[in-house]
PDB file of C-alpha atoms in Angstrom:
ATOM      1  CA  MET Y   1       0.081   0.049  -0.067  1.00 51.00           C
ATOM      2  CA  LYS Y   2       1.273   3.286  -1.002  1.00 70.00           C
ATOM      3  CA  THR Y   3       1.790   6.027   2.047  1.00 89.00           C
ATOM      4  CA  LEU Y   4      -0.089   9.117   1.634  1.00 94.00           C
ATOM      5  CA  ARG Y   5       1.689  10.902   4.385  1.00 95.00           C
ATOM      6  CA  ASN Y   6       1.798  14.740   3.470  1.00 96.00           C
ATOM      7  CA  ILE Y   7      -0.178  14.028   0.501  1.00 97.00           C
ATOM      8  CA  THR Y   8      -3.933  15.383   0.315  1.00 95.00           C
ATOM      9  CA  ARG Y   9      -6.360  14.754  -2.221  1.00 95.00           C
ATOM     10  CA  PHE Y  10      -8.470  17.693  -3.442  1.00 88.00           C
ATOM     11  CA  THR Y  11     -11.917  16.880  -5.102  1.00 85.00           C
ATOM     12  CA  TYR Y  12     -14.256  19.675  -5.345  1.00 76.00           C
ATOM     13  CA  GLU Y  13     -17.638  19.815  -7.072  1.00 75.00           C
ATOM     14  CA  ASN Y  14     -17.379  23.650  -7.679  1.00 75.00           C
ATOM     15  CA  THR Y  15     -14.135  23.955  -9.098  1.00 75.00           C
ATOM     16  CA  SER Y  16     -11.915  22.839 -11.632  1.00 78.00           C
ATOM     17  CA  PHE Y  17      -8.806  21.423  -9.643  1.00 85.00           C
ATOM     18  CA  GLN Y  18      -9.024  17.763  -9.132  1.00 92.00           C
ATOM     19  CA  GLY Y  19      -5.617  16.585  -7.713  1.00 96.00           C
ATOM     20  CA  TRP Y  20      -3.235  15.854  -4.981  1.00 96.00           C
ATOM     21  CA  ARG Y  21      -1.409  18.514  -2.608  1.00 95.00           C
ATOM     22  CA  VAL Y  22       2.052  17.918  -0.877  1.00 97.00           C
ATOM     23  CA  THR Y  23       2.665  19.570   2.168  1.00 96.00           C
ATOM     24  CA  LEU Y  24       5.582  19.588   4.294  1.00 96.00           C
ATOM     25  CA  CYS Y  25       6.720  21.680   7.293  1.00 95.00           C
ATOM     26  CA  ARG Y  26      10.309  21.743   9.005  1.00 95.00           C
ATOM     27  CA  ARG Y  27      11.228  24.487  11.284  1.00 92.00           C
ATOM     28  CA  GLN Y  28       7.956  26.588  10.813  1.00 93.00           C
ATOM     29  CA  CYS Y  29       9.196  26.643   6.849  1.00 94.00           C
ATOM     30  CA  HIS Y  30       6.375  25.364   4.449  1.00 95.00           C
ATOM     31  CA  TYR Y  31       6.437  23.677   1.111  1.00 96.00           C
ATOM     32  CA  THR Y  32       3.182  23.178  -0.680  1.00 95.00           C
ATOM     33  CA  ARG Y  33       2.672  22.058  -4.507  1.00 95.00           C
ATOM     34  CA  TYR Y  34      -0.254  20.775  -6.030  1.00 94.00           C
ATOM     35  CA  PHE Y  35      -0.590  18.015  -8.465  1.00 95.00           C
ATOM     36  CA  SER Y  36      -3.692  18.580 -11.072  1.00 94.00           C
ATOM     37  CA  ASP Y  37      -5.138  15.369 -12.679  1.00 94.00           C
ATOM     38  CA  ARG Y  38      -5.833  17.361 -15.886  1.00 93.00           C
ATOM     39  CA  LEU Y  39      -1.890  18.465 -16.008  1.00 93.00           C
ATOM     40  CA  TYR Y  40      -0.710  14.848 -15.199  1.00 95.00           C
ATOM     41  CA  GLY Y  41      -2.976  13.166 -17.474  1.00 95.00           C
ATOM     42  CA  GLY Y  42      -5.240  11.319 -14.674  1.00 95.00           C
ATOM     43  CA  GLU Y  43      -5.308  10.603 -10.811  1.00 95.00           C
ATOM     44  CA  GLU Y  44      -2.947   7.937 -10.903  1.00 96.00           C
ATOM     45  CA  ALA Y  45      -0.360   9.817 -12.693  1.00 97.00           C
ATOM     46  CA  ALA Y  46      -0.785  12.979 -10.893  1.00 96.00           C
ATOM     47  CA  LEU Y  47      -0.520  10.946  -7.308  1.00 97.00           C
ATOM     48  CA  GLN Y  48       2.700   9.276  -8.595  1.00 96.00           C
ATOM     49  CA  ALA Y  49       4.183  12.955  -9.349  1.00 95.00           C
ATOM     50  CA  ALA Y  50       2.773  13.818  -5.988  1.00 96.00           C
ATOM     51  CA  MET Y  51       4.937  10.923  -4.174  1.00 96.00           C
ATOM     52  CA  HIS Y  52       8.037  11.444  -6.371  1.00 95.00           C
ATOM     53  CA  ALA Y  53       8.024  15.370  -5.723  1.00 95.00           C
ATOM     54  CA  ARG Y  54       7.777  14.488  -1.873  1.00 96.00           C
ATOM     55  CA  ALA Y  55      10.630  11.922  -1.868  1.00 95.00           C
ATOM     56  CA  VAL Y  56      12.734  14.361  -3.650  1.00 95.00           C
ATOM     57  CA  VAL Y  57      12.056  17.083  -1.133  1.00 96.00           C
ATOM     58  CA  LEU Y  58      12.228  14.509   1.925  1.00 96.00           C
ATOM     59  CA  SER Y  59      15.806  13.416   0.334  1.00 95.00           C
ATOM     60  CA  ARG Y  60      16.962  16.605   0.234  1.00 95.00           C
ATOM     61  CA  LEU Y  61      15.982  17.507   3.942  1.00 96.00           C
ATOM     62  CA  GLU Y  62      17.925  14.595   4.934  1.00 95.00           C
ATOM     63  CA  GLU Y  63      20.876  15.780   3.137  1.00 94.00           C
ATOM     64  CA  CYS Y  64      20.445  19.157   4.871  1.00 93.00           C
ATOM     65  CA  PRO Y  65      17.935  19.188   7.871  1.00 91.00           C
ATOM     66  CA  ASN Y  66      18.963  22.450   9.500  1.00 93.00           C
ATOM     67  CA  HIS Y  67      18.022  24.509   6.371  1.00 94.00           C
ATOM     68  CA  PRO Y  68      14.512  23.591   5.344  1.00 95.00           C
ATOM     69  CA  SER Y  69      13.965  26.976   3.677  1.00 94.00           C
ATOM     70  CA  ARG Y  70      17.264  26.578   1.751  1.00 95.00           C
ATOM     71  CA  VAL Y  71      15.919  23.264   0.783  1.00 95.00           C
ATOM     72  CA  PHE Y  72      12.245  24.457  -0.100  1.00 95.00           C
ATOM     73  CA  SER Y  73      13.772  27.300  -2.126  1.00 93.00           C
ATOM     74  CA  LEU Y  74      15.793  25.049  -4.155  1.00 91.00           C
ATOM     75  CA  CYS Y  75      12.726  22.500  -4.917  1.00 92.00           C
ATOM     76  CA  ARG Y  76      10.800  25.491  -6.092  1.00 91.00           C
ATOM     77  CA  ARG Y  77      13.317  26.791  -8.373  1.00 90.00           C
ATOM     78  CA  GLU Y  78      13.856  23.201 -10.041  1.00 88.00           C
ATOM     79  CA  GLU Y  79       9.655  22.974 -10.498  1.00 83.00           C
ATOM     80  CA  ALA Y  80       9.829  26.341 -12.299  1.00 81.00           C
ATOM     81  CA  GLU Y  81      11.715  24.453 -14.949  1.00 72.00           C
ATOM     82  CA  PRO Y  82       9.842  23.130 -17.891  1.00 62.00           C
ATOM     83  CA  LEU Y  83       7.810  20.010 -17.820  1.00 57.00           C
ATOM     84  CA  PRO Y  84       9.330  16.959 -19.016  1.00 57.00           C
ATOM     85  CA  SER Y  85       8.340  15.599 -22.395  1.00 57.00           C
ATOM     86  CA  GLY Y  86       4.881  13.632 -22.583  1.00 55.00           C
ATOM     87  CA  LEU Y  87       3.246  15.729 -19.899  1.00 52.00           C
ATOM     88  CA  LYS Y  88       0.591  17.921 -20.898  1.00 49.00           C
ATOM     89  CA  SER Y  89       0.703  21.884 -20.464  1.00 42.00           C
ATOM     90  CA  MET Y  90      -2.304  23.226 -18.683  1.00 38.00           C
ATOM     91  CA  HIS Y  91      -2.338  26.125 -21.637  1.00 31.00           C
TER      92      HIS Y  91
END
């Protein structure tokens, strides 16, 4: 069974967003990222992307546990890079 710690499913009837949210907090620093079903091609693919992103952030936090704000900033900068080929764009 997949562990969904720090990952929450969002499905609302009155909004177009359907997907997953990853949220981490360390030393009062917060990291949040959303994974849209539409962007990733479905609920399962979005979940896999969320789990991968969480694993990357947690791994980096293990490497640098005393500086979560730096780790979160680095992860956010990397996320701003273009999507890998094969993933749908929201536009």
